[in-house]
PDB file of C-alpha atoms in Angstrom:
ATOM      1  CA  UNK J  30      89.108  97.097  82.236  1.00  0.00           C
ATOM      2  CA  UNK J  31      88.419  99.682  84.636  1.00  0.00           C
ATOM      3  CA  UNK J  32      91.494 101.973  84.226  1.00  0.00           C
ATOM      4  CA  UNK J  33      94.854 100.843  82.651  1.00  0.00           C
ATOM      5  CA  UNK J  34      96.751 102.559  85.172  1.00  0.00           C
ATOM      6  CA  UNK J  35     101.017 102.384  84.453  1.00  0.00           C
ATOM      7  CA  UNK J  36     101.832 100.352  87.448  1.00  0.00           C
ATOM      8  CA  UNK J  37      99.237  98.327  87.506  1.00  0.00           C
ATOM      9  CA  UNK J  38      96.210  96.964  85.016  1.00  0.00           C
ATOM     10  CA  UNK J  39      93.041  96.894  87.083  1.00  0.00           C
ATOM     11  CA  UNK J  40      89.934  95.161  85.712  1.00  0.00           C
ATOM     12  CA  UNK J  41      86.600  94.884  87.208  1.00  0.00           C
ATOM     13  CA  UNK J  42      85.656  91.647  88.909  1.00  0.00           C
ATOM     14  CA  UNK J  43      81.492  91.916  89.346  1.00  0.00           C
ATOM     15  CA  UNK J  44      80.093  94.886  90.510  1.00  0.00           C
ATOM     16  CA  UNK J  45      81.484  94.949  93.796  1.00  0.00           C
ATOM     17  CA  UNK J  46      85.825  93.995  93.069  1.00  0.00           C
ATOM     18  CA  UNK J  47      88.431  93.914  90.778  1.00  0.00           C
ATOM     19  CA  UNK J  48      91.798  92.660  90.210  1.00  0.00           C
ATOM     20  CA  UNK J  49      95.011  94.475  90.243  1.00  0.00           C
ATOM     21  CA  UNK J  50      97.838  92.434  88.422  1.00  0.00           C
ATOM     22  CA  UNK J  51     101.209  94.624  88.427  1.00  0.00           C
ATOM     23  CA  UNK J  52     102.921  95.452  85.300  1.00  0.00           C
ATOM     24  CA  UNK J  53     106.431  94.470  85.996  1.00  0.00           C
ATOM     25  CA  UNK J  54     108.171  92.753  87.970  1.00  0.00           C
ATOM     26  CA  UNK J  55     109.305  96.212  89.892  1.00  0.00           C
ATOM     27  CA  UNK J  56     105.867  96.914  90.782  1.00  0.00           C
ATOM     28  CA  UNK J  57     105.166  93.538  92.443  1.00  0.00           C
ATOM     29  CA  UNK J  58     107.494  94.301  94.778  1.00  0.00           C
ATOM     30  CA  UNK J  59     103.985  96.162  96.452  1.00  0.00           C
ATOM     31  CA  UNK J  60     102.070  93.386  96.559  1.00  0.00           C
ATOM     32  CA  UNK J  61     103.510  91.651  99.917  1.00  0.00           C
ATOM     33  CA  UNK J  62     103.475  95.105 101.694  1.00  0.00           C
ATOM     34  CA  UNK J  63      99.775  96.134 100.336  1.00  0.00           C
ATOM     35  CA  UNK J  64      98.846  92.805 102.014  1.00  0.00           C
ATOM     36  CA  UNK J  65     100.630  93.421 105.218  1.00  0.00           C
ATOM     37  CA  UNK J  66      99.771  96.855 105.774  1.00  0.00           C
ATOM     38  CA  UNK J  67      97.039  98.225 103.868  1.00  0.00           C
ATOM     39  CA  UNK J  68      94.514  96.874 106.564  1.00  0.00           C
ATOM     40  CA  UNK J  69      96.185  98.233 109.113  1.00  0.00           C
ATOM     41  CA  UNK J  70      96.433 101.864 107.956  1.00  0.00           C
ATOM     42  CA  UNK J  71      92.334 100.969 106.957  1.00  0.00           C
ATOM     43  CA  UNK J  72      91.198 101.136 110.408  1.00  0.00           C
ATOM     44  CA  UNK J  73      93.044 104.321 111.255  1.00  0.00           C
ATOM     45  CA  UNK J  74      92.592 106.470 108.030  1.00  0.00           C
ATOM     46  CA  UNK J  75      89.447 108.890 108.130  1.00  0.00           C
ATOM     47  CA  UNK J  76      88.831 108.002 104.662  1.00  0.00           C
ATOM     48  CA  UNK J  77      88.249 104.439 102.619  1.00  0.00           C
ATOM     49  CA  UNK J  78      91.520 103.292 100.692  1.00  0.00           C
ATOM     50  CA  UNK J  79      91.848  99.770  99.275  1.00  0.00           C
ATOM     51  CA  UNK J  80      92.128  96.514 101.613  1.00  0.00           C
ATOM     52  CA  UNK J  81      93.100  93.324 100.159  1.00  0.00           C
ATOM     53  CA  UNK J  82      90.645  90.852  99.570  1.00  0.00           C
ATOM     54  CA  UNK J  83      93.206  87.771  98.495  1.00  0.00           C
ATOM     55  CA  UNK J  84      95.957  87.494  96.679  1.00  0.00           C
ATOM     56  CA  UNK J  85      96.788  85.165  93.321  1.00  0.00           C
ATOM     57  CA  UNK J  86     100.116  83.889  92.969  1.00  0.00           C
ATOM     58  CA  UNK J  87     102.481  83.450  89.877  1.00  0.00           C
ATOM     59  CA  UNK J  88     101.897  80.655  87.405  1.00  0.00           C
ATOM     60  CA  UNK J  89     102.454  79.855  83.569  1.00  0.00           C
ATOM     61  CA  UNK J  90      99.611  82.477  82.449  1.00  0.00           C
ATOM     62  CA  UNK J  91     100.758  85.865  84.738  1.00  0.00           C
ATOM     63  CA  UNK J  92     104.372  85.786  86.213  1.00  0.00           C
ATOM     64  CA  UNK J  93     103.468  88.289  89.262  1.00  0.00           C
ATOM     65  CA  UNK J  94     102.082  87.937  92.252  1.00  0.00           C
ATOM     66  CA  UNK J  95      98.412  89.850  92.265  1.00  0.00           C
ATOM     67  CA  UNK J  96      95.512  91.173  94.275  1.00  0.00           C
ATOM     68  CA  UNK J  97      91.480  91.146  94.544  1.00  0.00           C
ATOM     69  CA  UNK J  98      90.476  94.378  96.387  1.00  0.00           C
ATOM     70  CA  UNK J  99      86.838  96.076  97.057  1.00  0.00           C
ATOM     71  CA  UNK J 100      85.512  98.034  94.436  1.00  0.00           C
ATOM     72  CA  UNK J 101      85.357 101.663  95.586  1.00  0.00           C
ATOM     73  CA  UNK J 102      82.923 103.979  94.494  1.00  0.00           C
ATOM     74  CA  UNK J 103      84.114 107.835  92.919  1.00  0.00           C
ATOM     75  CA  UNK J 104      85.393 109.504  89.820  1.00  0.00           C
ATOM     76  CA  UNK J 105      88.908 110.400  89.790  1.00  0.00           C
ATOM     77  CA  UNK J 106      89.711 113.955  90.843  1.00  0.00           C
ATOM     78  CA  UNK J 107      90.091 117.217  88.230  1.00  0.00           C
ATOM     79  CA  UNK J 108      90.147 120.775  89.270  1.00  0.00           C
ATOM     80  CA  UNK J 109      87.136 121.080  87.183  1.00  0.00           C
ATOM     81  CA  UNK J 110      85.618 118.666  89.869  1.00  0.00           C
ATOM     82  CA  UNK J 111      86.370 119.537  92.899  1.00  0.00           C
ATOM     83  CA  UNK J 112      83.738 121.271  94.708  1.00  0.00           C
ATOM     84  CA  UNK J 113      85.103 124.053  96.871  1.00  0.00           C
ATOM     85  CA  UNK J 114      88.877 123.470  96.174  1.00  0.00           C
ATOM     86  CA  UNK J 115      89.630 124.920  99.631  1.00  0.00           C
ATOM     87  CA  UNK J 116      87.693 122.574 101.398  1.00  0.00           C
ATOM     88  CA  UNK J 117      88.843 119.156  99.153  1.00  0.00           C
ATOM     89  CA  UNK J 118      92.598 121.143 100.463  1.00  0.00           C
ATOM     90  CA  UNK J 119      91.959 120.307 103.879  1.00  0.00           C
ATOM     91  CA  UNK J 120      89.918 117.081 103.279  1.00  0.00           C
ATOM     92  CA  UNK J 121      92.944 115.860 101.805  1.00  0.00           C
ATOM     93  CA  UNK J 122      95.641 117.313 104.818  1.00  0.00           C
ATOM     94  CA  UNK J 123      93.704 116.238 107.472  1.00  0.00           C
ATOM     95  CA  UNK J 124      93.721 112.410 105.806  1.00  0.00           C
ATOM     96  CA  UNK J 125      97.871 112.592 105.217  1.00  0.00           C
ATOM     97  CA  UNK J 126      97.704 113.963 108.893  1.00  0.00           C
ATOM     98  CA  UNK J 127      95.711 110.856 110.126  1.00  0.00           C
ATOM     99  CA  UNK J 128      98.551 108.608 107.918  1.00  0.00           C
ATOM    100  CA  UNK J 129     101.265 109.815 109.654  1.00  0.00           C
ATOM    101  CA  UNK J 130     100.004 109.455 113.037  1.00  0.00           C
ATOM    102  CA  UNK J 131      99.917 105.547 112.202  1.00  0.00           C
ATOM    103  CA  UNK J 132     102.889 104.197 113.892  1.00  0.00           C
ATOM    104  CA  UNK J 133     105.379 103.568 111.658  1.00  0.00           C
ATOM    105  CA  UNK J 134     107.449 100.620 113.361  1.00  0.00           C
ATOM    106  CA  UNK J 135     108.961  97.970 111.388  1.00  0.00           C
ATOM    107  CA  UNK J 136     107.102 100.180 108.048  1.00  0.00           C
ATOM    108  CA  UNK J 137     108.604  99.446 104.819  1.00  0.00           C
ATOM    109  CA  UNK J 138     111.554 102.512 104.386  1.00  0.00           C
ATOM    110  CA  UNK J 139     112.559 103.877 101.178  1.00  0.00           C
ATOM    111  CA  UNK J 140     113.217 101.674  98.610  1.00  0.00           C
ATOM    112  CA  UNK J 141     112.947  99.822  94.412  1.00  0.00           C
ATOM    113  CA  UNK J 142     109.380  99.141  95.975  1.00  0.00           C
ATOM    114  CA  UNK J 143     108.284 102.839  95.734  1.00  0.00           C
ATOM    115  CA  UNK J 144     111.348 104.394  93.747  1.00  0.00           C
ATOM    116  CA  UNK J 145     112.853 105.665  96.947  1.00  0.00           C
ATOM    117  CA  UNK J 146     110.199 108.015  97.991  1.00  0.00           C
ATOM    118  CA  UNK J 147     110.479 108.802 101.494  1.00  0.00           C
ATOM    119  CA  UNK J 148     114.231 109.090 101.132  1.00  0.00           C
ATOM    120  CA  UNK J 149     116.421 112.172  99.642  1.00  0.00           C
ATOM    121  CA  UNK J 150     115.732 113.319  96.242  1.00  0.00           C
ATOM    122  CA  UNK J 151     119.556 112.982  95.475  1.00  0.00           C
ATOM    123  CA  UNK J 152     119.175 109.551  95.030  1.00  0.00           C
ATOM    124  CA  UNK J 153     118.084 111.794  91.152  1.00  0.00           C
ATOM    125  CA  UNK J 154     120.552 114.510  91.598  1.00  0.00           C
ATOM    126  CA  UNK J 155     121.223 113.670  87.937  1.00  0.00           C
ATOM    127  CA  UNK J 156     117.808 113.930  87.019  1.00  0.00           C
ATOM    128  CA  UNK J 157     118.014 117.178  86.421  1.00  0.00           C
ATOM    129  CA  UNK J 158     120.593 117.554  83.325  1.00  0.00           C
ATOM    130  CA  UNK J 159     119.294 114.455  81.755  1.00  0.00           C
ATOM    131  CA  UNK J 160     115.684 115.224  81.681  1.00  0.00           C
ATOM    132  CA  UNK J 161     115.123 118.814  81.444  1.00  0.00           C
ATOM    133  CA  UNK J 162     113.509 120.021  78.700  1.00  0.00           C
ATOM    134  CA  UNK J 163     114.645 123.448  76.528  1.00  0.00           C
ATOM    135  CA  UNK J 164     111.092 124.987  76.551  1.00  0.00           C
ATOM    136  CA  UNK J 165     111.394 125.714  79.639  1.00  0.00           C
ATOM    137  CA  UNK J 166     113.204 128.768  81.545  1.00  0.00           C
ATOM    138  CA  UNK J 167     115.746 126.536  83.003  1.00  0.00           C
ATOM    139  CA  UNK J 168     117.323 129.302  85.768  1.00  0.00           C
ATOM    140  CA  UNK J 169     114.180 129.057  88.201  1.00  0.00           C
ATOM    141  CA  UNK J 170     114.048 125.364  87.510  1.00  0.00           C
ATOM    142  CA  UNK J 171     117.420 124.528  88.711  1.00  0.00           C
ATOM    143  CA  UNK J 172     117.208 127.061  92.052  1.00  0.00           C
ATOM    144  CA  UNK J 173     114.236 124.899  93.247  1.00  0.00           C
ATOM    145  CA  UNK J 174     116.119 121.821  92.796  1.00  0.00           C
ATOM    146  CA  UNK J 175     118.940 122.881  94.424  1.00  0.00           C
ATOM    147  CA  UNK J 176     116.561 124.126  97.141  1.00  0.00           C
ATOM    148  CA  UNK J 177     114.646 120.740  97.705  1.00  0.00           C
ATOM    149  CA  UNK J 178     118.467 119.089  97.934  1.00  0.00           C
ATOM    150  CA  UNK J 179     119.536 121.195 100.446  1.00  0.00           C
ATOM    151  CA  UNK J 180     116.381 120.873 102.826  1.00  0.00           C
ATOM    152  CA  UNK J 181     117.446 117.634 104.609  1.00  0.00           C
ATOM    153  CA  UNK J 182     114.965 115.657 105.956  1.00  0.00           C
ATOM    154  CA  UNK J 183     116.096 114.819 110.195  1.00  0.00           C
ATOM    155  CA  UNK J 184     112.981 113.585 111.894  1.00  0.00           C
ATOM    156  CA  UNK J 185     111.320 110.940 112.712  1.00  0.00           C
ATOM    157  CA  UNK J 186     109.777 107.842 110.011  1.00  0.00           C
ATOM    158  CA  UNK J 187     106.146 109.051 109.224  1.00  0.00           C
ATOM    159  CA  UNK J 188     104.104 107.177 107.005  1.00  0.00           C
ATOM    160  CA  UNK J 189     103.571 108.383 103.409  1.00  0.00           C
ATOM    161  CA  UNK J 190     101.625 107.335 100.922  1.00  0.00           C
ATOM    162  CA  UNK J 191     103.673 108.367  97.973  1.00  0.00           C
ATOM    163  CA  UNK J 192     101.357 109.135  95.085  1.00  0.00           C
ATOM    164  CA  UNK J 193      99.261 111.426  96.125  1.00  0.00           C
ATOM    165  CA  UNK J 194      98.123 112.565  92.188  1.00  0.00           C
ATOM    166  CA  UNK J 195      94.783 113.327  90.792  1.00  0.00           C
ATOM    167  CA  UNK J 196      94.259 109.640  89.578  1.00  0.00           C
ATOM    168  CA  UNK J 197      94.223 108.302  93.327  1.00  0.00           C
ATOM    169  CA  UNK J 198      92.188 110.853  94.664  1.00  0.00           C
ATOM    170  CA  UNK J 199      88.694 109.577  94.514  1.00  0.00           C
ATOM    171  CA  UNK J 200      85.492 112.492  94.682  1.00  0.00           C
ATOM    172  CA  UNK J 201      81.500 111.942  95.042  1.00  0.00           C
ATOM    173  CA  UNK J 202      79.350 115.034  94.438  1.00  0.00           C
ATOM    174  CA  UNK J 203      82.633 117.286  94.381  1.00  0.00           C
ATOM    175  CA  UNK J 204      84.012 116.364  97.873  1.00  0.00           C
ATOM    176  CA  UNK J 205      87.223 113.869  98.663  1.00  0.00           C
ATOM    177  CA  UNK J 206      85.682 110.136  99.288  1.00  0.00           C
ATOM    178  CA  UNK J 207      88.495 107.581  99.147  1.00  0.00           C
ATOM    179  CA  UNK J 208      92.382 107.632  98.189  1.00  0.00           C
ATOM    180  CA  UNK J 209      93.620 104.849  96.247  1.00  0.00           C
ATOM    181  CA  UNK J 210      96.498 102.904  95.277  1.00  0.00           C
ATOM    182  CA  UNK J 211      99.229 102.490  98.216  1.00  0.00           C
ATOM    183  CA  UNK J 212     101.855 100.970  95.884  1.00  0.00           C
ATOM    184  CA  UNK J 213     104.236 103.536  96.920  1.00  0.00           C
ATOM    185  CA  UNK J 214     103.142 103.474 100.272  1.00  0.00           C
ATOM    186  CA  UNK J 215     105.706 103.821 103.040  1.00  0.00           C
ATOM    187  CA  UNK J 216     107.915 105.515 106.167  1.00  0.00           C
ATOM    188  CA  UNK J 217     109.966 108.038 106.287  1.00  0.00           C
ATOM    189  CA  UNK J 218     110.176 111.202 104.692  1.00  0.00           C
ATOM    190  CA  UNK J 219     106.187 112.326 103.811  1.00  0.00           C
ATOM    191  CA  UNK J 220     107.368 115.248 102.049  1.00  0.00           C
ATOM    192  CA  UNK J 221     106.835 113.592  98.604  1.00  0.00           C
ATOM    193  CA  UNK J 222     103.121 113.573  99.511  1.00  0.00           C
ATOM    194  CA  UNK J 223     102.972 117.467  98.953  1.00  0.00           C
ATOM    195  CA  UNK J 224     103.886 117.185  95.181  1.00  0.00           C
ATOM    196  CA  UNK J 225      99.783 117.612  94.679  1.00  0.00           C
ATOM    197  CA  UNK J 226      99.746 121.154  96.233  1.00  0.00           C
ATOM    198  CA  UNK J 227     101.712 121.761  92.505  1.00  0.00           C
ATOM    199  CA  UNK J 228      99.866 119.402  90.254  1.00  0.00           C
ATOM    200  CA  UNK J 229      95.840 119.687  91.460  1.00  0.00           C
ATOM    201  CA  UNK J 230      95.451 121.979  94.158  1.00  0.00           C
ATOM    202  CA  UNK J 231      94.165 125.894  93.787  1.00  0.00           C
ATOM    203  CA  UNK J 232      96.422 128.969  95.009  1.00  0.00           C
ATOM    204  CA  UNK J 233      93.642 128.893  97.924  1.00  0.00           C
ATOM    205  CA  UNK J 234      93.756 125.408  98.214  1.00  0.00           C
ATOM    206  CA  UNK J 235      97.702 125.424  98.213  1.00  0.00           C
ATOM    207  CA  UNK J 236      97.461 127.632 101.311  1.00  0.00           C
ATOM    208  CA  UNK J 237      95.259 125.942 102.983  1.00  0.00           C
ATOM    209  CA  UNK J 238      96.837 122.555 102.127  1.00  0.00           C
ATOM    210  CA  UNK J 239     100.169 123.975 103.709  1.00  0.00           C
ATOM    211  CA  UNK J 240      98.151 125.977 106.714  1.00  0.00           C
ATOM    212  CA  UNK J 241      96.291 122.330 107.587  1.00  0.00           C
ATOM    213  CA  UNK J 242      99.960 120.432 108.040  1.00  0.00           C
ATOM    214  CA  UNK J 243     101.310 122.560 109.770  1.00  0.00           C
ATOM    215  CA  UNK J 244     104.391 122.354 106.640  1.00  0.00           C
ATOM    216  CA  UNK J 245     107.318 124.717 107.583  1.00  0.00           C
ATOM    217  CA  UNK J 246     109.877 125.777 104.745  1.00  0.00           C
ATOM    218  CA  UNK J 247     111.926 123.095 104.422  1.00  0.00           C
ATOM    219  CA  UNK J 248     109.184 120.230 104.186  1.00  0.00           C
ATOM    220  CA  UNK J 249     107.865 122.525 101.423  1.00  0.00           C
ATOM    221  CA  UNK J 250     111.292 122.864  99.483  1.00  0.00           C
ATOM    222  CA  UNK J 251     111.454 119.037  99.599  1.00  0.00           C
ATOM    223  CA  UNK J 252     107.702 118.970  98.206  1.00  0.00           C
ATOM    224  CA  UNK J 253     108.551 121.242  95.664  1.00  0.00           C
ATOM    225  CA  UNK J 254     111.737 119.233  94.901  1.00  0.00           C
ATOM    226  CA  UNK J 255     108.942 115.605  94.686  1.00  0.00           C
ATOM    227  CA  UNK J 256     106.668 117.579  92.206  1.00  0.00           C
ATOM    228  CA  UNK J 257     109.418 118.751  90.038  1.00  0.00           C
ATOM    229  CA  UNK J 258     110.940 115.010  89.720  1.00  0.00           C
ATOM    230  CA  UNK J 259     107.495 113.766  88.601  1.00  0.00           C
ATOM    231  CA  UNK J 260     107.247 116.202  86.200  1.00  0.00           C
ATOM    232  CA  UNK J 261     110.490 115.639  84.767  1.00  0.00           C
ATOM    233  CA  UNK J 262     110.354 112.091  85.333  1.00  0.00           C
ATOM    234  CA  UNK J 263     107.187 112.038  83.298  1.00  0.00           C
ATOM    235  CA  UNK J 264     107.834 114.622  80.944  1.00  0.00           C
ATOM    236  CA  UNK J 265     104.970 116.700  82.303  1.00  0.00           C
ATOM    237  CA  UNK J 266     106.050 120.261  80.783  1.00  0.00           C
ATOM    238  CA  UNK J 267     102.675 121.630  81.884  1.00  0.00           C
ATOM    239  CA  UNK J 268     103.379 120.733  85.686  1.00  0.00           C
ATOM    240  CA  UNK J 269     106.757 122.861  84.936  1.00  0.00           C
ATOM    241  CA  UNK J 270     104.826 125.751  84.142  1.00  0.00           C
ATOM    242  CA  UNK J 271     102.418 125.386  87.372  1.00  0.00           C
ATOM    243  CA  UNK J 272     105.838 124.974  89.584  1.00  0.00           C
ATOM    244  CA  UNK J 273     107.416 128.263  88.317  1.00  0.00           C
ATOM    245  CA  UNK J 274     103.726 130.191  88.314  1.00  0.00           C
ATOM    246  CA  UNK J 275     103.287 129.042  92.179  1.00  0.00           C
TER     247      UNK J 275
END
């Protein structure tokens, strides 16, 4: 098995493929829209990212629906990794920047399929008061919450990928090569797609990150708002800390 992965298990299939079977039944809900768009976004996207090679269906032995994709080629990205973090800052913008140009027509919108990214974080306004934890200062915490609800989200449906985190963020010889896993791809708000400018990038790479997209305030509150539910979500206390130190 190449990487057990939470949403998905993902095993090698010769050298050059592997499979991707879904772990539950909520995350083949993808599978149908990796297959319908993923190629698509391919052939506009200044970067490789996975394209379907065919698809298995559900029998006796696997219940889900499931996926053979190209192997691609990179170790996942660390700080400790990245070459010149400024420059992997503005690799990565200038990719998100290509993804929302795609047109976003008839995209799939907010939704179970990617735990309503791309919508309004108060679809987990009560996120807050059931997951956060005492060991950490809880004033600050709660201000950039209320800040990311507040920042509403009026423009157009952009394309997002939705999981823009260290383990999908693929580097050879220190520089950004390929971006992987799409199953939280979709349109509409791409402010969750900032939640790495907490989680990976540098204070220089931050600014550049934000400099490169062109981000104004409130796109940033909402970002803020995306990292802070992922940490909670996951019970990331460390990602806490690098919120409140930023």
């Amino acid at each position: 098995m190449a990487q057990g992965g939470w949403d998905n298990r993902t095993f090698h299939l010769g050298p050059d493929m592997l499979v991707r079977l879904p772990s539950a039944a909520e995350y083949a809900l993808a599978v149908d829209k990796e297959h319908r768009w993923l190629p698509i976004l391919a052939d506009q996207l200044p970067l490789p990212i996975p394209v379907p090679l065919g698809r298995g269906e559900p029998d006796a032995g696997y219940p889900y629906p499931w996926s053979v994709y190209r192997w691609l080629d990179g170790e996942t990205a660390t700080r400790e990794r990245v070459g010149d973090p400024v420059r992997f800052a503005e690799d990565l913008a200038d990719f998100l920047l290509a993804l929302q140009r795609v047109d976003a027509t008839d995209g799939p919108g907010p939704g179970l399929h990617n735990w309503f990214r791309g919508g309004t974080l108060r679809t987990y306004e009560k996120l807050l008061e059931e997951e956060l934890p005492g060991r950490v200062d809880a004033g600050p915490i709660r201000e950039i919450w209320a800040a990311a609800l507040d920042a509403r989200w009026d423009g157009p449906d952009r394309w997002f990928h939705g999981d823009i985190a260290q383990g999908n963020l693929l580097l050879t010889g220190g520089r950004l090569t390929a971006v992987i896993d799409f199953g939280t791809c979709g349109v509409g708000d791409p402010a969750c797609d900032l939640a790495i400018a907490w989680t990976l990038l540098t204070g220089d790479g931050r600014e550049a990150f934000r400099e490169r997209l062109s981000v104004d305030d409130a796109m940033w509150a909402r970002g803020r708002g995306w990292a802070l539910w992922k940490a909670l979500a996951t019970e990331d206390e460390p990602v806490l800390a690098e919120i409140l130190r930023a």
